Amino acid sequence: MKLHLLLIFWSATAWAAPLQRGPAETAPSAGWQAPVQFTKEERELTTTSVEQFAGDGRRLSREFAELTGVAMSPLLGMSILGATTYFQTPAQRRSILPWQLQPWTWGFAMLLVLCVALKDSLLGLVPFLKKPLDAAELVENKVSGAMALPLVSKSVATALALPLAAVMEEATRLAFPTAHAAGSTNLVGNELAAAAVYGLALTLSAGAFVVVWLTSHAVNVLVLLSPFAMLGAVLKLVRLLLLGFPMLCAAISPVLGLLVCAVYIFLAWRLAGWSFRLMVFGWVFSMDLLLLRWRRQQVDDASVLAFVAESLEGVPVRTCGVLSRSGTGGVNFTFRPWLVLPSRTVQLAESALNLEVGRGLLGPVMVQVDGSTRQVRSLVRLPPRYRTLEAKVAGAFGALPVRELSAARGLAAAWRFLQEQFGRKRQRRGEVEFSPGVAS
């Protein structure tokens, strides 16, 4: 069967150029006996299958490379793909291109990319002007990602459908040889099965796009939270370099491109939970900053919205929940895993005696100070809606002390900031020093 032949020759044709075969009457060299003698028709079918599947492999590698690149930076990726496709299309056919490939779409996207670059370079030393624009960039990244998702996923699903059908049909043949011999498992000939295969391919491609986009979006959130302009520039530069690497590998070899894309998607899937919590965290912070929520926010004595600053009792960093006082005078934290699962409540502190509320750059931070060693531990971070309400928050939890927090400077402080974002605990004794993550 043709699909069977495609599957057999996948690995060989992906690494090398299409196989060049000689005339049918050419005899094998002396001392070598061919295990199977092919007829002329079989040899032509094999050559056609090899060339077609090699083309499918190159296309699939290119499509996945474009998917990872666009997912890492939807605005930049879609503008580059749109401009490239537009100028590669003959002039007489450009008018029938879809809207996302028209100059008014990718030209406007390139203008926004230029504005973002100017914002990162010129306003790096003016955080009070740059932070609102960083928050606006978070919103833009979500909008452009939502627009690019169906466009890129559809293209990848089209390229993935045939190889996926081949794999599924081969697996069916091995599992149910009798049914396959009767012709009842032909996925290509069955329209319903073909639609199911395409739906599965579309689901897989959309899932790959989402997990890669989530991880890339975390960079934008870290840029918003970081009090160091240089750190944000480094993070974006690294992302830009990683963006073009899959496309380069796909141009060198289809298999190499697919392997690199698979590594990207696997690592993004492993970081999906952390990226999702950071996305929620960034969304709340960005909307509070853009809408000036602190001007109309009221402090409820019963609950305060907060995010976990350090891992505690199985609760990951950046988990969104509600901070409240317990009946015994302590502080509890209530949250829903993935925002939809049944709620859980953990005890944040048995007593409020050693708790303090600090004024950070973007919002208040509740910290716990060890009375003997003066070791400081950040417990939860409050969103910017409580930015000028530190005294009311402190009063709601038992008249806690309020102090100013200043960010440390230098490369060591930037490294500690990154460690806090990933939930790494620092063992500090004998000194009082608020990390830059606390100050932000």
GROMACS .gro file of C-alpha atoms in nm:
model
  440
    1MET     CA    1   0.000   0.000   0.000
    2LYS     CA    2   0.121   0.352  -0.078
    3LEU     CA    3   0.089   0.488   0.276
    4HIS     CA    4   0.280   0.187   0.402
    5LEU     CA    5   0.564   0.263   0.162
    6LEU     CA    6   0.565   0.629   0.273
    7LEU     CA    7   0.609   0.524   0.634
    8ILE     CA    8   0.890   0.281   0.551
    9PHE     CA    9   1.098   0.536   0.361
   10TRP     CA   10   1.041   0.830   0.603
   11SER     CA   11   1.374   0.825   0.786
   12ALA     CA   12   1.585   0.767   0.474
   13THR     CA   13   1.429   1.040   0.262
   14ALA     CA   14   1.421   1.304   0.535
   15TRP     CA   15   1.798   1.306   0.574
   16ALA     CA   16   1.901   1.271   0.209
   17ALA     CA   17   1.784   1.395  -0.127
   18PRO     CA   18   1.522   1.191  -0.311
   19LEU     CA   19   1.662   0.857  -0.414
   20GLN     CA   20   1.788   0.846  -0.771
   21ARG     CA   21   1.735   0.505  -0.928
   22GLY     CA   22   1.885   0.378  -1.253
   23PRO     CA   23   1.706   0.216  -1.544
   24ALA     CA   24   1.511  -0.098  -1.478
   25GLU     CA   25   1.741  -0.313  -1.686
   26THR     CA   26   2.059  -0.216  -1.494
   27ALA     CA   27   2.195  -0.530  -1.329
   28PRO     CA   28   2.326  -0.531  -0.973
   29SER     CA   29   2.700  -0.550  -0.918
   30ALA     CA   30   2.870  -0.886  -0.896
   31GLY     CA   31   2.867  -1.056  -0.560
   32TRP     CA   32   2.547  -0.888  -0.442
   33GLN     CA   33   2.208  -1.055  -0.452
   34ALA     CA   34   1.896  -0.837  -0.414
   35PRO     CA   35   1.667  -0.983  -0.144
   36VAL     CA   36   1.354  -0.874  -0.336
   37GLN     CA   37   1.318  -0.829  -0.710
   38PHE     CA   38   1.099  -0.528  -0.798
   39THR     CA   39   0.914  -0.494  -1.125
   40LYS     CA   40   0.931  -0.173  -1.324
   41GLU     CA   41   0.587  -0.059  -1.201
   42GLU     CA   42   0.676  -0.131  -0.838
   43ARG     CA   43   1.004   0.059  -0.873
   44GLU     CA   44   0.822   0.362  -1.018
   45LEU     CA   45   0.566   0.351  -0.736
   46THR     CA   46   0.844   0.332  -0.476
   47THR     CA   47   1.030   0.626  -0.629
   48THR     CA   48   0.710   0.835  -0.645
   49SER     CA   49   0.627   0.752  -0.282
   50VAL     CA   50   0.976   0.844  -0.165
   51GLU     CA   51   0.973   1.179  -0.344
   52GLN     CA   52   0.622   1.265  -0.224
   53PHE     CA   53   0.695   1.177   0.137
   54ALA     CA   54   1.025   1.365   0.126
   55GLY     CA   55   0.828   1.669   0.012
   56ASP     CA   56   0.573   1.615   0.287
   57GLY     CA   57   0.854   1.589   0.542
   58ARG     CA   58   1.012   1.915   0.429
   59ARG     CA   59   0.675   2.089   0.435
   60LEU     CA   60   0.590   1.953   0.780
   61SER     CA   61   0.927   2.062   0.918
   62ARG     CA   62   0.884   2.411   0.773
   63GLU     CA   63   0.529   2.443   0.907
   64PHE     CA   64   0.629   2.340   1.260
   65ALA     CA   65   0.924   2.579   1.251
   66GLU     CA   66   0.687   2.859   1.155
   67LEU     CA   67   0.445   2.753   1.430
   68THR     CA   68   0.709   2.771   1.703
   69GLY     CA   69   0.842   3.100   1.571
   70VAL     CA   70   0.502   3.267   1.547
   71ALA     CA   71   0.400   3.130   1.889
   72MET     CA   72   0.711   3.280   2.050
   73SER     CA   73   0.637   3.623   1.902
   74PRO     CA   74   0.301   3.639   1.722
   75LEU     CA   75   0.330   4.001   1.612
   76LEU     CA   76   0.681   3.968   1.469
   77GLY     CA   77   0.624   3.620   1.328
   78MET     CA   78   0.301   3.701   1.146
   79SER     CA   79   0.443   4.025   1.004
   80ILE     CA   80   0.750   3.846   0.864
   81LEU     CA   81   0.545   3.558   0.721
   82GLY     CA   82   0.291   3.799   0.574
   83ALA     CA   83   0.553   4.016   0.405
   84THR     CA   84   0.749   3.715   0.276
   85THR     CA   85   0.441   3.548   0.129
   86TYR     CA   86   0.316   3.872  -0.025
   87PHE     CA   87   0.639   3.947  -0.213
   88GLN     CA   88   0.682   3.583  -0.323
   89THR     CA   89   0.333   3.586  -0.478
   90PRO     CA   90   0.306   3.699  -0.843
   91ALA     CA   91   0.180   4.057  -0.870
   92GLN     CA   92  -0.137   3.959  -1.054
   93ARG     CA   93  -0.241   3.725  -0.771
   94ARG     CA   94  -0.165   3.945  -0.468
   95SER     CA   95  -0.513   4.095  -0.463
   96ILE     CA   96  -0.672   3.758  -0.381
   97LEU     CA   97  -0.446   3.687  -0.084
   98PRO     CA   98  -0.627   3.663   0.255
   99TRP     CA   99  -0.640   3.964   0.483
  100GLN     CA  100  -0.352   3.851   0.708
  101LEU     CA  101  -0.117   3.857   0.407
  102GLN     CA  102  -0.216   4.204   0.283
  103PRO     CA  103   0.026   4.499   0.335
  104TRP     CA  104  -0.216   4.688   0.556
  105THR     CA  105  -0.205   4.398   0.803
  106TRP     CA  106   0.162   4.300   0.816
  107GLY     CA  107   0.271   4.662   0.763
  108PHE     CA  108   0.077   4.775   1.071
  109ALA     CA  109   0.221   4.477   1.263
  110MET     CA  110   0.575   4.578   1.169
  111LEU     CA  111   0.502   4.933   1.285
  112LEU     CA  112   0.394   4.798   1.625
  113VAL     CA  113   0.710   4.586   1.643
  114LEU     CA  114   0.915   4.899   1.579
  115CYS     CA  115   0.728   5.086   1.853
  116VAL     CA  116   0.795   4.804   2.099
  117ALA     CA  117   1.166   4.810   2.012
  118LEU     CA  118   1.181   5.186   2.065
  119LYS     CA  119   0.999   5.148   2.396
  120ASP     CA  120   1.246   4.890   2.521
  121SER     CA  121   1.551   5.093   2.413
  122LEU     CA  122   1.457   5.456   2.484
  123LEU     CA  123   1.243   5.416   2.797
  124GLY     CA  124   1.456   5.154   2.972
  125LEU     CA  125   1.576   5.405   3.231
  126VAL     CA  126   1.231   5.555   3.298
  127PRO     CA  127   1.036   5.277   3.474
  128PHE     CA  128   0.733   5.494   3.555
  129LEU     CA  129   0.680   5.548   3.181
  130LYS     CA  130   0.797   5.207   3.063
  131LYS     CA  131   0.591   4.987   3.299
  132PRO     CA  132   0.248   5.097   3.165
  133LEU     CA  133   0.375   5.032   2.812
  134ASP     CA  134   0.503   4.690   2.921
  135ALA     CA  135   0.153   4.622   3.055
  136ALA     CA  136   0.004   4.728   2.721
  137GLU     CA  137   0.247   4.492   2.545
  138LEU     CA  138   0.110   4.205   2.755
  139VAL     CA  139  -0.240   4.277   2.626
  140GLU     CA  140  -0.112   4.307   2.268
  141ASN     CA  141   0.068   3.973   2.295
  142LYS     CA  142  -0.254   3.802   2.399
  143VAL     CA  143  -0.454   3.961   2.117
  144SER     CA  144  -0.197   3.883   1.847
  145GLY     CA  145  -0.156   3.529   1.983
  146ALA     CA  146  -0.532   3.470   1.967
  147MET     CA  147  -0.540   3.597   1.607
  148ALA     CA  148  -0.241   3.389   1.497
  149LEU     CA  149  -0.357   3.065   1.664
  150PRO     CA  150  -0.625   2.956   1.411
  151LEU     CA  151  -0.422   3.072   1.109
  152VAL     CA  152  -0.101   2.888   1.196
  153SER     CA  153  -0.271   2.582   1.344
  154LYS     CA  154  -0.477   2.526   1.029
  155SER     CA  155  -0.167   2.535   0.811
  156VAL     CA  156   0.023   2.290   1.033
  157ALA     CA  157  -0.277   2.057   1.060
  158THR     CA  158  -0.300   2.036   0.681
  159ALA     CA  159   0.065   1.929   0.659
  160LEU     CA  160   0.034   1.693   0.958
  161ALA     CA  161  -0.282   1.511   0.847
  162LEU     CA  162  -0.123   1.276   0.590
  163PRO     CA  163   0.172   1.157   0.806
  164LEU     CA  164  -0.065   1.117   1.100
  165ALA     CA  165  -0.305   0.912   0.888
  166ALA     CA  166  -0.015   0.693   0.777
  167VAL     CA  167   0.095   0.630   1.134
  168MET     CA  168  -0.259   0.555   1.250
  169GLU     CA  169  -0.326   0.322   0.959
  170GLU     CA  170  -0.001   0.135   1.020
  171ALA     CA  171  -0.088   0.100   1.388
  172THR     CA  172  -0.433  -0.027   1.293
  173ARG     CA  173  -0.282  -0.278   1.053
  174LEU     CA  174  -0.057  -0.415   1.326
  175ALA     CA  175  -0.336  -0.429   1.584
  176PHE     CA  176  -0.616  -0.560   1.358
  177PRO     CA  177  -0.461  -0.734   1.058
  178THR     CA  178  -0.784  -0.911   0.962
  179ALA     CA  179  -0.990  -0.592   0.948
  180HIS     CA  180  -0.714  -0.417   0.757
  181ALA     CA  181  -0.703  -0.695   0.497
  182ALA     CA  182  -1.076  -0.659   0.448
  183GLY     CA  183  -1.029  -0.288   0.374
  184SER     CA  184  -1.242  -0.159   0.664
  185THR     CA  185  -0.963   0.049   0.820
  186ASN     CA  186  -0.867   0.265   0.524
  187LEU     CA  187  -0.834   0.608   0.684
  188VAL     CA  188  -0.770   0.791   0.361
  189GLY     CA  189  -1.069   0.651   0.172
  190ASN     CA  190  -1.312   0.698   0.459
  191GLU     CA  191  -1.434   1.058   0.471
  192LEU     CA  192  -1.543   1.033   0.833
  193ALA     CA  193  -1.208   0.888   0.937
  194ALA     CA  194  -1.026   1.153   0.733
  195ALA     CA  195  -1.221   1.426   0.911
  196ALA     CA  196  -1.134   1.269   1.247
  197VAL     CA  197  -0.765   1.256   1.154
  198TYR     CA  198  -0.770   1.621   1.048
  199GLY     CA  199  -0.947   1.715   1.371
  200LEU     CA  200  -0.679   1.534   1.571
  201ALA     CA  201  -0.405   1.706   1.370
  202LEU     CA  202  -0.570   2.043   1.428
  203THR     CA  203  -0.596   1.975   1.803
  204LEU     CA  204  -0.230   1.873   1.827
  205SER     CA  205  -0.108   2.176   1.632
  206ALA     CA  206  -0.324   2.416   1.834
  207GLY     CA  207  -0.204   2.258   2.159
  208ALA     CA  208   0.158   2.293   2.048
  209PHE     CA  209   0.101   2.659   1.963
  210VAL     CA  210  -0.065   2.731   2.300
  211VAL     CA  211   0.208   2.575   2.518
  212VAL     CA  212   0.488   2.748   2.324
  213TRP     CA  213   0.301   3.079   2.337
  214LEU     CA  214   0.246   3.043   2.712
  215THR     CA  215   0.617   2.996   2.777
  216SER     CA  216   0.711   3.285   2.550
  217HIS     CA  217   0.445   3.507   2.709
  218ALA     CA  218   0.615   3.447   3.044
  219VAL     CA  219   0.908   3.656   2.914
  220ASN     CA  220   0.678   3.956   2.873
  221VAL     CA  221   0.549   3.911   3.228
  222LEU     CA  222   0.905   3.889   3.367
  223VAL     CA  223   0.992   4.209   3.179
  224LEU     CA  224   0.694   4.382   3.343
  225LEU     CA  225   0.791   4.261   3.691
  226SER     CA  226   1.164   4.313   3.666
  227PRO     CA  227   1.295   4.640   3.811
  228PHE     CA  228   1.604   4.603   3.590
  229ALA     CA  229   1.580   4.737   3.236
  230MET     CA  230   1.891   4.546   3.127
  231LEU     CA  231   1.744   4.215   3.244
  232GLY     CA  232   1.433   4.269   3.035
  233ALA     CA  233   1.644   4.350   2.729
  234VAL     CA  234   1.851   4.032   2.777
  235LEU     CA  235   1.539   3.816   2.811
  236LYS     CA  236   1.391   3.955   2.489
  237LEU     CA  237   1.720   3.915   2.303
  238VAL     CA  238   1.741   3.548   2.405
  239ARG     CA  239   1.384   3.493   2.290
  240LEU     CA  240   1.460   3.657   1.956
  241LEU     CA  241   1.759   3.426   1.901
  242LEU     CA  242   1.553   3.119   1.993
  243LEU     CA  243   1.276   3.231   1.758
  244GLY     CA  244   1.481   3.188   1.440
  245PHE     CA  245   1.669   2.873   1.541
  246PRO     CA  246   1.396   2.620   1.439
  247MET     CA  247   1.363   2.781   1.094
  248LEU     CA  248   1.741   2.760   1.045
  249CYS     CA  249   1.743   2.393   1.145
  250ALA     CA  250   1.448   2.317   0.916
  251ALA     CA  251   1.640   2.473   0.625
  252ILE     CA  252   1.942   2.251   0.699
  253SER     CA  253   1.749   1.925   0.742
  254PRO     CA  254   1.379   1.842   0.779
  255VAL     CA  255   1.446   1.587   1.054
  256LEU     CA  256   1.671   1.829   1.243
  257GLY     CA  257   1.402   2.096   1.221
  258LEU     CA  258   1.135   1.858   1.351
  259LEU     CA  259   1.359   1.744   1.637
  260VAL     CA  260   1.430   2.102   1.744
  261CYS     CA  261   1.060   2.189   1.727
  262ALA     CA  262   0.979   1.877   1.931
  263VAL     CA  263   1.228   1.986   2.199
  264TYR     CA  264   1.073   2.334   2.208
  265ILE     CA  265   0.722   2.192   2.242
  266PHE     CA  266   0.824   1.937   2.507
  267LEU     CA  267   0.999   2.196   2.724
  268ALA     CA  268   0.705   2.434   2.684
  269TRP     CA  269   0.466   2.156   2.788
  270ARG     CA  270   0.676   2.086   3.098
  271LEU     CA  271   0.659   2.457   3.189
  272ALA     CA  272   0.289   2.494   3.107
  273GLY     CA  273   0.172   2.512   3.470
  274TRP     CA  274   0.432   2.771   3.568
  275SER     CA  275   0.364   2.969   3.250
  276PHE     CA  276  -0.012   2.962   3.306
  277ARG     CA  277   0.020   3.098   3.661
  278LEU     CA  278   0.257   3.368   3.539
  279MET     CA  279   0.013   3.457   3.260
  280VAL     CA  280  -0.272   3.505   3.510
  281PHE     CA  281  -0.039   3.704   3.732
  282GLY     CA  282   0.067   3.928   3.443
  283TRP     CA  283  -0.290   3.977   3.323
  284VAL     CA  284  -0.410   4.098   3.663
  285PHE     CA  285  -0.109   4.327   3.705
  286SER     CA  286  -0.129   4.472   3.353
  287MET     CA  287  -0.503   4.544   3.371
  288ASP     CA  288  -0.466   4.704   3.714
  289LEU     CA  289  -0.194   4.932   3.580
  290LEU     CA  290  -0.375   5.024   3.259
  291LEU     CA  291  -0.713   5.084   3.426
  292LEU     CA  292  -0.570   5.260   3.736
  293ARG     CA  293  -0.764   5.024   3.961
  294TRP     CA  294  -0.611   5.163   4.284
  295ARG     CA  295  -0.812   5.485   4.242
  296ARG     CA  296  -1.142   5.307   4.306
  297GLN     CA  297  -1.037   4.989   4.488
  298GLN     CA  298  -1.184   4.920   4.832
  299VAL     CA  299  -1.021   4.697   5.092
  300ASP     CA  300  -1.254   4.427   5.219
  301ASP     CA  301  -1.180   4.314   5.574
  302ALA     CA  302  -1.281   3.960   5.481
  303SER     CA  303  -1.057   3.898   5.178
  304VAL     CA  304  -0.779   4.045   4.964
  305LEU     CA  305  -0.667   3.921   4.621
  306ALA     CA  306  -0.308   3.796   4.635
  307PHE     CA  307  -0.046   3.577   4.465
  308VAL     CA  308   0.192   3.336   4.636
  309ALA     CA  309   0.547   3.476   4.635
  310GLU     CA  310   0.727   3.156   4.743
  311SER     CA  311   0.619   2.793   4.732
  312LEU     CA  312   0.442   2.675   5.047
  313GLU     CA  313   0.281   2.341   5.135
  314GLY     CA  314   0.248   2.229   4.775
  315VAL     CA  315   0.114   2.563   4.650
  316PRO     CA  316   0.325   2.677   4.351
  317VAL     CA  317   0.464   3.025   4.309
  318ARG     CA  318   0.229   3.281   4.146
  319THR     CA  319  -0.085   3.090   4.242
  320CYS     CA  320  -0.381   3.329   4.244
  321GLY     CA  321  -0.608   3.324   4.547
  322VAL     CA  322  -0.772   3.512   4.832
  323LEU     CA  323  -0.595   3.620   5.151
  324SER     CA  324  -0.806   3.622   5.468
  325ARG     CA  325  -0.777   3.611   5.847
  326SER     CA  326  -0.844   3.287   6.028
  327GLY     CA  327  -1.048   3.252   6.345
  328THR     CA  328  -0.732   3.197   6.551
  329GLY     CA  329  -0.563   3.521   6.441
  330GLY     CA  330  -0.356   3.369   6.162
  331VAL     CA  331  -0.366   3.426   5.788
  332ASN     CA  332  -0.513   3.178   5.537
  333PHE     CA  333  -0.478   3.154   5.161
  334THR     CA  334  -0.763   3.007   4.954
  335PHE     CA  335  -0.721   2.922   4.585
  336ARG     CA  336  -0.850   2.708   4.299
  337PRO     CA  337  -0.591   2.504   4.102
  338TRP     CA  338  -0.603   2.608   3.734
  339LEU     CA  339  -0.875   2.854   3.843
  340VAL     CA  340  -1.153   2.597   3.796
  341LEU     CA  341  -1.075   2.297   4.020
  342PRO     CA  342  -1.218   2.264   4.374
  343SER     CA  343  -1.091   2.528   4.614
  344ARG     CA  344  -0.820   2.459   4.870
  345THR     CA  345  -0.718   2.651   5.181
  346VAL     CA  346  -0.371   2.655   5.336
  347GLN     CA  347  -0.242   2.838   5.641
  348LEU     CA  348  -0.005   3.114   5.541
  349ALA     CA  349   0.096   3.213   5.896
  350GLU     CA  350  -0.014   3.092   6.238
  351SER     CA  351   0.004   3.445   6.377
  352ALA     CA  352   0.017   3.795   6.234
  353LEU     CA  353   0.274   3.914   6.492
  354ASN     CA  354   0.575   3.885   6.259
  355LEU     CA  355   0.400   3.998   5.943
  356GLU     CA  356   0.460   4.330   5.772
  357VAL     CA  357   0.324   4.505   5.464
  358GLY     CA  358   0.575   4.670   5.235
  359ARG     CA  359   0.527   4.929   4.964
  360GLY     CA  360   0.666   4.788   4.641
  361LEU     CA  361   0.717   4.943   4.302
  362LEU     CA  362   0.406   4.785   4.148
  363GLY     CA  363   0.206   4.673   4.451
  364PRO     CA  364   0.220   4.581   4.821
  365VAL     CA  365   0.404   4.274   4.946
  366MET     CA  366   0.328   4.088   5.269
  367VAL     CA  367   0.649   3.961   5.427
  368GLN     CA  368   0.737   3.762   5.738
  369VAL     CA  369   1.033   3.878   5.949
  370ASP     CA  370   1.211   3.635   6.183
  371GLY     CA  371   1.240   3.806   6.523
  372SER     CA  372   1.579   3.655   6.612
  373THR     CA  373   1.772   3.632   6.285
  374ARG     CA  374   1.587   3.916   6.108
  375GLN     CA  375   1.554   3.688   5.806
  376VAL     CA  376   1.293   3.819   5.565
  377ARG     CA  377   1.059   3.592   5.369
  378SER     CA  378   0.813   3.723   5.113
  379LEU     CA  379   0.477   3.545   5.154
  380VAL     CA  380   0.231   3.693   4.906
  381ARG     CA  381   0.227   3.973   4.654
  382LEU     CA  382  -0.077   4.197   4.612
  383PRO     CA  383  -0.171   4.338   4.269
  384PRO     CA  384  -0.138   4.708   4.182
  385ARG     CA  385  -0.504   4.774   4.273
  386TYR     CA  386  -0.383   4.794   4.637
  387ARG     CA  387  -0.089   5.017   4.546
  388THR     CA  388  -0.187   5.315   4.762
  389LEU     CA  389  -0.386   5.115   5.015
  390GLU     CA  390  -0.101   4.954   5.211
  391ALA     CA  391  -0.218   5.106   5.540
  392LYS     CA  392  -0.575   4.977   5.494
  393VAL     CA  393  -0.447   4.630   5.403
  394ALA     CA  394  -0.226   4.631   5.713
  395GLY     CA  395  -0.523   4.738   5.925
  396ALA     CA  396  -0.744   4.462   5.785
  397PHE     CA  397  -0.496   4.200   5.908
  398GLY     CA  398  -0.440   4.337   6.257
  399ALA     CA  399  -0.262   4.674   6.232
  400LEU     CA  400   0.054   4.533   6.074
  401PRO     CA  401   0.363   4.754   6.037
  402VAL     CA  402   0.407   4.924   5.699
  403ARG     CA  403   0.752   4.996   5.557
  404GLU     CA  404   0.915   5.107   5.235
  405LEU     CA  405   1.089   4.845   5.024
  406SER     CA  406   1.378   4.939   4.800
  407ALA     CA  407   1.514   4.720   4.524
  408ALA     CA  408   1.872   4.600   4.538
  409ARG     CA  409   2.094   4.674   4.242
  410GLY     CA  410   2.344   4.478   4.041
  411LEU     CA  411   2.377   4.149   3.863
  412ALA     CA  412   2.348   3.947   4.185
  413ALA     CA  413   2.015   4.112   4.261
  414ALA     CA  414   1.892   4.042   3.907
  415TRP     CA  415   1.988   3.676   3.948
  416ARG     CA  416   1.799   3.656   4.280
  417PHE     CA  417   1.498   3.809   4.106
  418LEU     CA  418   1.499   3.531   3.845
  419GLN     CA  419   1.540   3.269   4.117
  420GLU     CA  420   1.230   3.398   4.292
  421GLN     CA  421   1.025   3.378   3.973
  422PHE     CA  422   1.102   3.006   3.953
  423GLY     CA  423   1.031   2.951   4.323
  424ARG     CA  424   1.391   2.905   4.436
  425LYS     CA  425   1.430   2.967   4.808
  426ARG     CA  426   1.729   3.161   4.938
  427GLN     CA  427   1.891   3.078   5.270
  428ARG     CA  428   1.986   3.413   5.416
  429ARG     CA  429   2.086   3.453   5.776
  430GLY     CA  430   2.212   3.732   5.992
  431GLU     CA  431   2.106   4.020   5.769
  432VAL     CA  432   1.797   4.201   5.649
  433GLU     CA  433   1.786   4.241   5.272
  434PHE     CA  434   1.473   4.260   5.062
  435SER     CA  435   1.518   4.093   4.727
  436PRO     CA  436   1.435   4.283   4.408
  437GLY     CA  437   1.144   4.048   4.358
  438VAL     CA  438   0.996   4.176   4.685
  439ALA     CA  439   1.051   4.532   4.583
  440SER     CA  440   0.870   4.491   4.257
   0.00000   0.00000   0.00000
